[in-house]
């Protein structure tokens, strides 16, 4: 893996956005060649989305030939509920960019047949040629998407019941009222994300530090599902200083020492303006 | 509901680079319009999977719901209370001229007049949608003749009436037809007023208290019978007294039925109301404040003599008096001037000032789902304003109907 450590949240968000920007532009997307991006929700990626929007507004990055697949969506929450992941993606990303609405895929948590909805999602990913870059986050319990502790590391898109840790973590979005938090969600599986050609996990904040430690310094374990990516050929973990608080000094020093190599991935920052 | 397939193909306009007034706040959001109504872009994205067809850059302006003037007696030489040969043209002229002041809907107001005038004029002022031709007519505001002799102000004494004989039948006989009427100002101390108020309310007409010497108790009874508005607060009514607040006391009355709001018009032309009085009213009951112009035919014409109904009026700079007296009779400040005066006098937020001229009059008339708001589904009647609230452009049903001249180099 690459472990990219930045001083703070803003720098980590910027590094991640630059990386995504460069990957899309270097791919040279076009009419018959779409770049497929897997996307997360939550508070961690907000800074990254803001930077991507900035690059778009500056004319440096277009999402016209990008297809997106979100990781998850709550079950039973109306699509226009302010806390649904559809609302999140619209308000924090889609409404600010030029993506074609038919290329923005999010699981429908109100489908009549939820498993059929999940199977159809897997099919859409396959038809799009697989995911080029899957961006994700990590839960305090080490989960990727809603693959809660105990999820199979080869799981596919399916319905999951949320663990108490996750419900507690999400309560802040529902006026702190636990009874209002949805208890089930549709989520891509660990296996689904593992199929992506490249994976980037964003981890910021001290409250995620223990999960990061478990994910990269301990073994592959279905109780900490992000650990599965130890077996993926191309994973990048982008984090801030606070997220490294539970790691060994040796680990942190090693990867910090590699920053000059990591930075070559984002510098120079490409632009679609130059007619790349 | 608009036709399904056709509306799906209709072009979508996106107004960007603006600050929208929504839910009492100015937010950096885009306004999406289709077929003259405000559209929910999230639904458009996920359900119809469509983007906007055209974009309009609003230059960083404030985008607020179009102003609604519920008390305007005429303007630009037109007097709504005159039974001219072509009433329709007069209304149309005013409707077109007020677009420049950000007004997208209004209630032509008729002052106390003899029955012949009402019978002749009212049928020619129908409710009408706005457009490039002018602001929309929401209905007529009848101010008088069932008002107090003592507080008649500029209304001609000879044509005042009462309905003590036949109550509502007298009302109908006087006006002829109430089909196009949406607001009626009367004095509740007149005998049998409560029967009249109840009948008018049942017809959906908003009853307003004004030109009256009613005490608070009488005013409260009137509200309980259905009255929901006060015509130009402070003017033409008893002054506030600490043991009998009169009509002014309705602003803080505890006898107003639950769930109802008493709205009150205020003329913020800098003449009719002292700024301190404006502030007292605003602080006591901000949600009920409705800015009105009470504009007279001299609006937009300059100094000199003009007519208003059966009276002659003298205009001198910003004030208008009944000729030869010190009695104020309406104002000549247009709506956008009133909004700016109000903002400055009260020191209130931009959002408050804008709502007083749009949302509140819409709520008074029960039209808040489609007028006076930028909520999804509402009519796309709006104004672009600079930070000092000068009107830059006016839109009705999403179409540009007026634009400020851009200085040429």
XYZ file of C-alpha atoms in Angstrom:
685
model
C 0.000 0.000 0.000
C 0.919 3.625 -0.091
C 0.338 5.490 3.166
C 0.222 9.204 2.412
C 0.346 11.338 5.557
C -0.482 15.047 5.416
C -0.299 17.527 8.298
C -4.000 18.274 8.585
C -7.488 17.600 7.205
C -7.376 20.321 4.559
C -4.050 19.173 3.141
C -5.181 15.546 3.135
C -8.409 16.502 1.323
C -6.427 18.486 -1.215
C -3.919 15.708 -1.845
C -6.733 13.228 -2.419
C -8.573 15.591 -4.771
C -5.418 16.255 -6.764
C -4.809 12.548 -7.076
C -8.342 11.894 -8.353
C -8.052 14.843 -10.728
C -4.774 13.578 -12.177
C -6.064 10.017 -12.553
C -9.133 11.190 -14.488
C -7.159 13.491 -16.774
C -4.336 11.044 -17.431
C -6.957 8.425 -18.360
C -8.045 10.725 -21.225
C -11.790 10.006 -20.880
C -14.038 10.510 -23.888
C -17.201 9.522 -25.709
C -16.366 5.782 -25.773
C -14.090 5.754 -22.807
C -15.595 6.674 -19.450
C -13.612 6.895 -16.235
C -15.457 5.007 -13.515
C -15.201 6.357 -10.011
C -16.493 4.796 -6.793
C -17.590 7.422 -4.255
C -18.131 7.658 -0.471
C -20.262 9.864 1.772
C -19.825 11.114 5.358
C -17.863 14.004 6.791
C -14.397 12.807 5.778
C -14.660 13.291 2.003
C -16.365 16.726 2.180
C -13.080 18.618 1.852
C -12.059 16.446 -1.069
C -15.373 17.080 -2.860
C -14.973 20.828 -2.311
C -11.559 20.776 -3.966
C -12.807 18.719 -6.909
C -15.642 21.230 -7.382
C -13.066 24.014 -7.307
C -11.010 22.342 -10.047
C -14.181 21.933 -12.079
C -15.257 25.550 -11.619
C -11.781 26.681 -12.684
C -12.230 24.761 -15.898
C -9.439 22.327 -15.090
C -11.589 19.226 -14.636
C -14.751 18.008 -16.342
C -16.921 15.093 -15.244
C -18.652 14.806 -18.603
C -17.041 11.446 -19.316
C -17.000 10.144 -15.753
C -19.357 7.515 -14.373
C -19.828 7.297 -10.633
C -21.002 4.538 -8.323
C -21.718 5.384 -4.722
C -20.921 2.870 -2.015
C -24.158 2.765 -0.121
C -27.569 4.228 0.737
C -29.901 3.921 3.701
C -32.927 1.669 3.422
C -36.351 3.170 3.981
C -35.277 6.803 4.050
C -37.155 8.898 1.459
C -34.838 9.857 -1.368
C -35.313 13.562 -0.738
C -34.719 13.289 3.010
C -31.907 15.719 3.858
C -29.823 12.879 5.303
C -30.205 10.406 2.453
C -27.043 9.742 0.504
C -28.828 10.915 -2.655
C -29.282 14.331 -1.005
C -25.704 14.292 0.215
C -24.306 13.587 -3.232
C -26.569 16.159 -4.908
C -25.804 18.960 -2.457
C -22.128 18.257 -1.918
C -21.079 17.209 -5.379
C -23.430 16.601 -8.307
C -25.137 19.996 -8.372
C -21.780 21.752 -8.656
C -20.327 19.726 -11.536
C -21.176 18.707 -15.071
C -21.739 14.987 -14.671
C -24.459 13.451 -16.858
C -27.274 12.456 -14.464
C -27.632 9.050 -16.124
C -24.023 8.301 -15.212
C -24.414 8.957 -11.505
C -25.421 5.674 -9.869
C -26.604 5.381 -6.296
C -28.338 2.365 -4.768
C -32.084 2.847 -4.274
C -32.917 2.171 -0.641
C -36.634 2.259 -1.428
C -36.652 -0.369 -4.166
C -39.413 -2.962 -3.873
C -36.944 -5.827 -4.219
C -33.800 -4.791 -2.383
C -31.649 -7.759 -3.369
C -32.615 -7.323 -7.019
C -31.568 -3.673 -6.703
C -28.184 -4.816 -5.358
C -27.733 -7.371 -8.133
C -28.629 -4.763 -10.735
C -26.007 -2.421 -9.254
C -23.306 -5.066 -9.549
C -24.418 -5.604 -13.158
C -24.183 -1.864 -13.917
C -20.627 -1.788 -12.585
C -19.732 -4.750 -14.771
C -21.352 -3.137 -17.825
C -19.372 0.043 -17.178
C -16.190 -2.004 -17.414
C -15.483 -2.170 -13.697
C -14.326 0.623 -11.399
C -11.086 2.449 -12.200
C -10.728 4.119 -8.817
C -12.855 3.410 -5.757
C -12.660 6.144 -3.135
C -13.775 5.180 0.348
C -13.582 5.996 4.011
C -13.275 3.974 7.200
C -15.713 3.707 10.055
C -14.594 3.915 13.711
C -15.193 0.173 13.766
C -12.926 -0.326 10.778
C -15.672 -0.912 8.258
C -15.505 -0.013 4.577
C -18.875 1.225 3.260
C -21.433 -0.524 5.481
C -19.499 -3.768 5.638
C -19.818 -4.026 9.397
C -17.528 -6.190 11.551
C -18.158 -9.799 10.619
C -18.895 -9.092 6.963
C -17.414 -11.572 4.525
C -14.273 -10.238 2.910
C -15.519 -11.519 -0.433
C -19.022 -10.099 -0.043
C -20.958 -8.448 -2.876
C -23.555 -5.640 -2.910
C -26.319 -6.516 -0.454
C -28.588 -5.447 2.389
C -26.880 -4.999 5.759
C -28.128 -4.245 9.259
C -26.051 -1.505 10.817
C -23.917 -2.155 13.884
C -24.480 -0.105 17.042
C -21.133 1.698 16.562
C -22.292 2.911 13.168
C -25.728 3.962 14.423
C -24.096 5.932 17.227
C -21.676 7.549 14.804
C -24.539 8.552 12.494
C -26.848 9.866 15.216
C -25.292 13.312 14.883
C -26.948 13.629 11.476
C -30.373 12.856 12.945
C -30.578 15.428 15.753
C -28.785 13.038 18.081
C -31.927 10.915 18.193
C -30.980 7.250 17.932
C -34.540 6.249 17.071
C -34.392 8.325 13.907
C -31.261 6.703 12.502
C -31.967 4.086 9.819
C -30.979 0.610 10.906
C -30.458 -0.950 7.501
C -28.608 -0.016 4.363
C -27.685 -1.308 0.942
C -23.942 -1.461 0.501
C -21.301 -2.577 -1.956
C -19.466 -5.601 -0.619
C -15.823 -5.840 0.376
C -15.374 -8.027 -2.674
C -17.030 -5.393 -4.880
C -14.490 -2.757 -3.817
C -11.609 -5.240 -4.057
C -12.538 -5.699 -7.741
C -11.691 -2.050 -8.457
C -8.447 -1.474 -10.320
C -7.353 1.018 -7.682
C -8.610 1.880 -4.190
C -8.080 5.085 -2.221
C -9.146 5.221 1.441
C -9.471 8.618 3.158
C -8.926 8.560 6.915
C -8.785 11.715 8.997
C -9.184 12.509 12.675
C -8.055 10.955 15.921
C -11.311 9.020 16.314
C -10.332 6.923 13.298
C -6.771 6.265 14.502
C -7.458 2.941 16.179
C -9.352 1.665 13.141
C -6.434 2.638 10.891
C -4.023 0.800 13.191
C -6.170 -2.324 13.039
C -6.536 -2.045 9.293
C -2.859 -1.782 8.368
C -0.721 -2.963 11.253
C -2.681 -6.017 12.276
C -3.767 -8.947 10.149
C -6.485 -9.312 7.586
C -9.581 -9.776 9.730
C -13.294 -9.671 8.957
C -13.820 -7.716 12.183
C -11.931 -4.807 10.630
C -13.058 -5.068 7.031
C -10.754 -2.342 5.656
C -7.898 -4.754 6.433
C -8.960 -6.697 3.313
C -7.156 -4.104 1.203
C -3.830 -5.406 2.391
C -4.450 -7.937 -0.347
C -5.240 -5.410 -3.073
C -2.418 -4.602 -5.509
C -3.063 -0.840 -5.636
C -4.326 0.796 -2.443
C -3.549 4.273 -1.188
C -4.438 5.380 2.336
C -4.570 9.179 2.591
C -4.621 10.479 6.148
C -3.837 13.386 8.421
C -1.461 13.352 11.433
C -4.273 12.701 13.899
C -5.303 9.507 12.147
C -1.806 8.090 12.644
C -1.863 8.437 16.440
C -2.215 4.715 17.072
C 0.426 3.617 14.557
C 3.981 2.663 15.338
C 6.488 5.483 15.065
C 8.466 3.227 12.689
C 5.496 2.920 10.294
C 4.817 6.633 10.268
C 8.487 7.554 9.777
C 8.861 5.138 6.888
C 5.912 6.467 4.961
C 6.586 10.102 5.750
C 10.043 9.507 4.328
C 8.398 8.472 1.063
C 6.384 11.688 0.669
C 8.708 13.007 -2.018
C 7.797 9.936 -4.086
C 4.071 10.213 -3.259
C 4.010 13.863 -4.191
C 5.105 13.061 -7.727
C 1.594 11.608 -8.149
C -0.025 15.000 -7.571
C 2.642 17.398 -8.760
C 2.345 18.470 -11.530
C -1.414 18.829 -11.200
C -2.878 18.279 -14.657
C -5.641 20.345 -16.205
C -8.105 19.671 -19.004
C -7.513 23.237 -20.126
C -4.165 22.395 -21.650
C -6.046 20.132 -24.027
C -4.168 17.256 -22.412
C -50.864 19.646 -12.847
C -49.276 20.711 -16.099
C -49.368 18.254 -19.011
C -46.988 15.355 -18.303
C -45.106 14.621 -21.501
C -45.015 18.229 -22.719
C -43.639 19.642 -19.492
C -40.895 17.028 -19.454
C -39.648 18.345 -22.791
C -39.988 22.037 -21.857
C -36.633 23.826 -21.459
C -35.068 24.101 -18.016
C -33.461 27.411 -17.044
C -30.845 27.643 -14.369
C -30.127 30.995 -12.716
C -26.632 30.855 -11.231
C -24.291 33.119 -9.307
C -26.988 34.526 -7.038
C -28.114 34.531 -3.416
C -31.617 33.126 -3.010
C -34.063 34.099 -0.297
C -35.279 30.783 1.023
C -36.667 29.861 4.454
C -35.813 33.313 5.751
C -32.168 33.135 4.728
C -30.065 34.308 1.826
C -28.312 31.201 0.483
C -25.822 30.669 -2.289
C -28.028 28.428 -4.411
C -29.122 28.261 -8.012
C -32.732 28.797 -9.064
C -34.126 26.290 -11.539
C -37.212 27.175 -13.581
C -39.372 25.243 -16.004
C -42.652 26.336 -17.574
C -42.841 29.405 -15.389
C -42.505 27.526 -12.111
C -39.638 26.928 -9.737
C -38.243 23.443 -10.138
C -36.636 21.009 -7.712
C -33.272 20.328 -9.380
C -32.560 17.262 -7.249
C -35.718 15.599 -8.545
C -34.795 16.648 -12.059
C -31.364 15.040 -11.651
C -32.396 11.727 -10.108
C -35.907 11.203 -11.560
C -35.604 12.699 -15.018
C -31.813 12.485 -15.265
C -31.658 15.904 -16.890
C -29.421 18.931 -16.681
C -30.389 22.559 -17.387
C -30.835 23.607 -20.998
C -29.882 27.236 -20.448
C -27.967 29.088 -17.776
C -28.309 32.722 -16.746
C -25.591 34.382 -14.703
C -27.138 36.694 -12.105
C -23.921 38.603 -11.474
C -23.845 37.862 -7.740
C -27.199 39.581 -7.153
C -29.758 38.860 -4.471
C -32.633 36.882 -5.970
C -35.833 37.474 -4.008
C -39.505 36.695 -4.637
C -41.209 39.478 -6.596
C -42.766 42.208 -4.458
C -46.526 42.162 -3.889
C -48.310 45.487 -3.354
C -51.737 45.015 -1.755
C -52.610 48.700 -1.512
C -52.038 50.893 -4.559
C -54.600 53.463 -5.688
C -53.085 54.150 -9.086
C -49.998 55.768 -10.474
C -48.442 57.405 -13.517
C -51.569 59.476 -13.999
C -53.958 56.545 -13.641
C -56.585 56.650 -10.872
C -58.241 53.264 -10.247
C -61.204 55.009 -8.610
C -62.110 56.943 -11.782
C -64.833 55.462 -13.952
C -63.004 56.159 -17.194
C -63.951 54.757 -20.580
C -61.053 52.349 -20.573
C -60.368 51.115 -17.067
C -58.466 48.130 -18.409
C -55.802 50.283 -20.098
C -55.245 52.253 -16.917
C -54.683 49.095 -14.904
C -52.416 47.733 -17.619
C -50.303 50.901 -17.648
C -49.728 50.798 -13.903
C -49.073 47.050 -14.076
C -46.356 47.629 -16.629
C -44.748 50.612 -14.881
C -44.440 48.982 -11.471
C -42.284 46.179 -12.882
C -39.365 48.586 -12.684
C -39.927 48.757 -8.929
C -39.786 45.004 -8.450
C -43.548 44.499 -8.100
C -44.743 41.325 -9.814
C -48.279 41.150 -8.344
C -50.622 43.826 -6.999
C -54.119 44.653 -5.780
C -55.552 47.729 -7.528
C -57.194 49.727 -4.735
C -60.399 51.751 -4.964
C -60.992 54.476 -2.377
C -64.442 55.565 -1.145
C -66.567 56.245 -4.231
C -70.250 56.466 -5.150
C -71.892 53.141 -6.111
C -71.996 54.087 -9.825
C -68.206 54.131 -9.887
C -67.904 50.664 -8.356
C -70.554 49.247 -10.659
C -68.775 50.631 -13.673
C -65.159 49.972 -12.708
C -65.070 46.640 -10.847
C -66.058 44.366 -13.725
C -63.099 45.751 -15.694
C -60.429 44.767 -13.185
C -60.329 40.978 -13.345
C -57.742 38.785 -11.697
C -54.983 38.428 -14.275
C -51.655 36.617 -14.570
C -48.581 38.784 -14.903
C -46.138 38.641 -17.771
C -44.058 40.855 -20.053
C -47.108 43.131 -20.269
C -47.060 43.844 -16.549
C -47.468 42.690 -12.974
C -50.289 40.276 -12.204
C -53.575 41.466 -10.686
C -54.402 39.359 -7.640
C -57.723 41.031 -6.996
C -59.138 44.432 -6.043
C -58.698 46.070 -2.650
C -61.824 48.054 -1.715
C -60.946 50.723 0.846
C -64.248 52.258 1.936
C -66.958 53.493 1.860
C -67.890 51.615 5.039
C -65.498 53.564 7.207
C -65.499 56.029 10.089
C -66.457 59.609 9.366
C -64.006 60.787 11.984
C -61.073 58.887 10.541
C -61.931 59.212 6.871
C -58.625 60.873 6.077
C -58.664 61.820 2.403
C -61.874 59.884 1.646
C -64.790 62.122 0.588
C -67.362 62.506 3.381
C -70.274 62.679 0.987
C -69.798 59.083 -0.127
C -69.294 57.374 3.220
C -71.886 54.676 3.923
C -73.082 52.343 6.613
C -74.602 48.854 6.435
C -76.773 49.066 9.560
C -79.956 48.627 7.506
C -79.282 45.484 5.511
C -75.756 44.395 6.445
C -74.275 42.296 3.638
C -77.055 43.183 1.212
C -76.017 46.833 1.539
C -72.461 45.832 0.766
C -73.495 44.031 -2.411
C -75.779 46.863 -3.483
C -72.977 49.384 -3.050
C -70.276 47.519 -4.947
C -72.379 45.547 -7.390
C -70.164 42.537 -7.811
C -67.503 41.186 -5.471
C -66.085 38.566 -7.834
C -62.821 40.391 -8.467
C -62.350 41.591 -4.884
C -59.739 40.108 -2.573
C -59.410 42.677 0.248
C -62.017 44.946 1.834
C -61.230 47.667 4.378
C -63.975 48.649 6.778
C -64.472 50.147 10.226
C -65.655 47.427 12.653
C -67.450 49.889 14.964
C -70.144 50.315 12.284
C -73.324 48.554 13.304
C -73.683 44.946 12.042
C -70.062 44.855 10.944
C -69.590 41.374 12.365
C -72.268 39.895 10.114
C -70.620 41.574 7.153
C -67.137 40.442 8.174
C -68.324 36.844 8.474
C -70.012 36.873 5.062
C -67.019 38.443 3.366
C -64.644 36.006 5.039
C -66.818 33.102 3.922
C -66.418 34.360 0.354
C -62.643 34.243 0.742
C -62.276 38.023 0.845
C -59.700 39.294 3.326
C -61.313 41.803 5.671
C -59.101 44.642 6.829
C -59.685 47.082 9.673
C -58.929 50.691 8.906
C -60.178 54.279 8.893
C -61.750 53.477 12.223
C -62.148 54.655 15.814
C -62.556 51.133 17.131
C -61.140 50.265 20.514
C -59.122 47.106 21.065
C -62.079 45.027 22.185
C -64.062 45.902 19.064
C -61.024 45.176 16.919
C -60.518 41.805 18.608
C -64.144 40.882 18.011
C -63.680 41.767 14.383
C -60.645 39.514 14.160
C -62.596 36.717 15.780
C -65.283 37.212 13.147
C -62.655 36.801 10.449
C -60.742 40.047 9.918
C -57.065 39.354 9.166
C -55.507 42.664 8.107
C -55.031 46.209 9.345
C -54.935 48.960 6.741
C -51.909 51.255 7.046
C -51.237 50.776 10.755
C -51.207 53.971 12.822
C -52.754 56.054 10.061
C -56.517 56.746 10.204
C -57.084 55.037 13.525
C -56.948 55.963 17.196
C -53.437 56.347 18.513
C -52.026 53.710 20.831
C -53.076 54.378 24.420
C -51.686 52.329 27.281
C -55.170 51.622 28.703
C -56.789 51.140 25.352
C -54.328 50.264 22.616
C -57.039 50.396 19.954
C -56.456 48.628 16.651
C -52.706 48.950 17.165
C -53.105 46.605 20.129
C -53.951 43.738 17.773
C -50.218 43.337 17.177
C -49.799 41.860 20.636
C -53.364 40.840 21.437
C -53.907 37.486 23.112
C -57.451 37.260 21.727
C -56.366 36.403 18.228
C -57.563 32.834 17.458
C -54.821 30.205 17.639
C -52.956 29.607 14.399
C -54.093 32.895 12.891
C -51.814 35.795 12.159
C -53.022 39.385 12.049
C -51.202 41.129 9.215
C -50.799 44.884 9.081
C -49.893 47.203 6.253
C -47.215 49.820 6.735
C -46.350 52.685 4.457
C -42.599 53.100 4.754
C -42.334 56.176 2.559
C -40.580 58.185 5.245
C -43.656 60.420 5.641
C -46.611 58.403 6.897
C -44.850 56.758 9.797
C -42.051 57.944 12.021
C -39.173 55.431 11.951
C -39.500 54.897 15.690
C -43.136 53.869 15.201
C -42.085 51.526 12.375
C -39.569 49.949 14.713
C -42.073 49.508 17.529
C -44.511 47.736 15.237
C -41.801 45.616 13.637
C -40.363 44.536 16.975
C -43.781 43.785 18.438
C -44.962 41.587 15.572
C -42.416 41.120 12.773
C -44.187 38.217 11.040
C -47.306 40.279 10.375
C -45.698 43.287 8.746
C -46.753 43.901 5.149
C -45.135 46.745 3.231
C -47.611 48.631 1.041
C -47.127 51.723 -1.098
C -50.676 53.166 -0.828
C -49.475 54.920 -3.971
C -51.674 57.516 -5.625
C -52.000 58.501 -9.282
C -49.232 61.062 -8.819
C -46.678 58.284 -8.357
C -44.055 58.758 -11.004
C -45.422 62.134 -12.153
C -43.671 64.718 -10.018
C -44.934 67.801 -8.196
C -48.276 69.472 -8.848
C -52.025 68.822 -8.674
C -53.558 65.437 -9.453
C -56.852 63.658 -8.758
C -57.543 60.770 -6.402
C -61.108 59.494 -6.674
C -63.330 62.462 -5.985
C -60.553 64.558 -4.441
C -57.812 66.877 -5.662
C -54.342 66.197 -4.359
C -51.197 68.334 -4.119
C -47.814 66.665 -4.534
C -44.711 68.313 -3.174
C -41.491 66.311 -3.323
C -42.187 63.166 -1.277
C -45.563 64.058 0.222
C -49.106 64.187 -1.060
C -51.875 66.121 0.746
C -55.561 66.752 0.081
C -55.365 70.108 -1.723
C -55.460 72.991 0.737
C -55.163 70.808 3.853
C -52.577 69.012 5.952
C -54.310 65.671 5.491
C -52.007 63.065 3.991
C -53.558 61.094 1.174
C -51.530 58.200 0.010
C -47.910 58.204 -0.965
C -45.748 58.519 -4.029
C -42.931 56.263 -2.948
C -42.672 53.157 -5.105
C -42.327 49.728 -3.509
C -38.560 49.348 -3.829
C -38.076 52.741 -2.164
C -40.361 51.590 0.655
C -38.334 48.409 1.098
C -35.076 50.381 1.312
C -36.592 52.940 3.703
C -37.916 50.120 5.862
C -34.537 48.396 5.936
C -32.778 51.566 6.977
C -35.365 52.710 9.509
C -35.637 49.396 11.337
C -32.110 48.118 10.911
C -33.664 44.738 10.236
C -32.038 42.006 8.169
C -32.213 42.032 4.383
C -34.266 38.850 4.621
C -36.858 40.502 6.905
C -37.238 43.518 4.657
C -37.669 41.328 1.592
C -40.200 39.040 3.280
C -42.264 42.050 4.374
C -42.746 42.916 0.705
C -43.259 39.413 -0.664
C -43.930 36.509 1.671
C -46.161 38.340 4.124
C -48.565 39.827 1.561
C -48.734 36.383 -0.077
C -49.583 34.823 3.290
C -52.233 37.494 3.909
C -53.930 36.489 0.671
C -53.461 32.760 1.253
C -51.237 32.499 -1.828
C -47.963 31.555 -0.150
C -47.701 28.268 -1.997
C -47.270 29.973 -5.352
C -46.456 33.638 -4.657
C -44.034 35.495 -2.445
C -41.734 32.492 -2.170
C -38.974 30.693 -4.054
C -40.038 27.242 -2.884
C -40.291 24.427 -5.428
C -43.569 24.570 -7.336
C -44.095 28.306 -6.793
C -44.552 30.698 -9.702
C -41.162 31.954 -10.888
C -41.889 35.624 -10.123
C -38.718 37.170 -8.777
C -36.416 40.185 -8.695
C -32.670 40.567 -8.898
C -31.411 43.177 -6.462
C -28.031 44.602 -5.602
C -26.856 44.643 -1.980
C -28.507 48.029 -1.395
C -31.783 46.519 -2.656
C -31.960 48.428 -5.920
C -33.896 46.479 -8.535
C -31.634 45.190 -11.317
C -34.128 42.978 -13.138
C -37.672 41.668 -12.745
C -38.902 38.253 -13.861
C -42.431 36.857 -14.112
C -42.943 33.130 -14.743
C -39.218 32.865 -15.330
C -39.292 35.434 -18.141
C -37.347 38.705 -18.014
C -39.938 41.508 -17.964
C -37.811 44.466 -16.902
C -34.125 45.241 -16.686
C -32.160 48.187 -15.335
C -30.227 50.057 -17.973
C -26.601 49.061 -18.002
C -24.261 52.057 -18.164
C -22.613 52.156 -21.547
C -18.953 53.122 -21.787
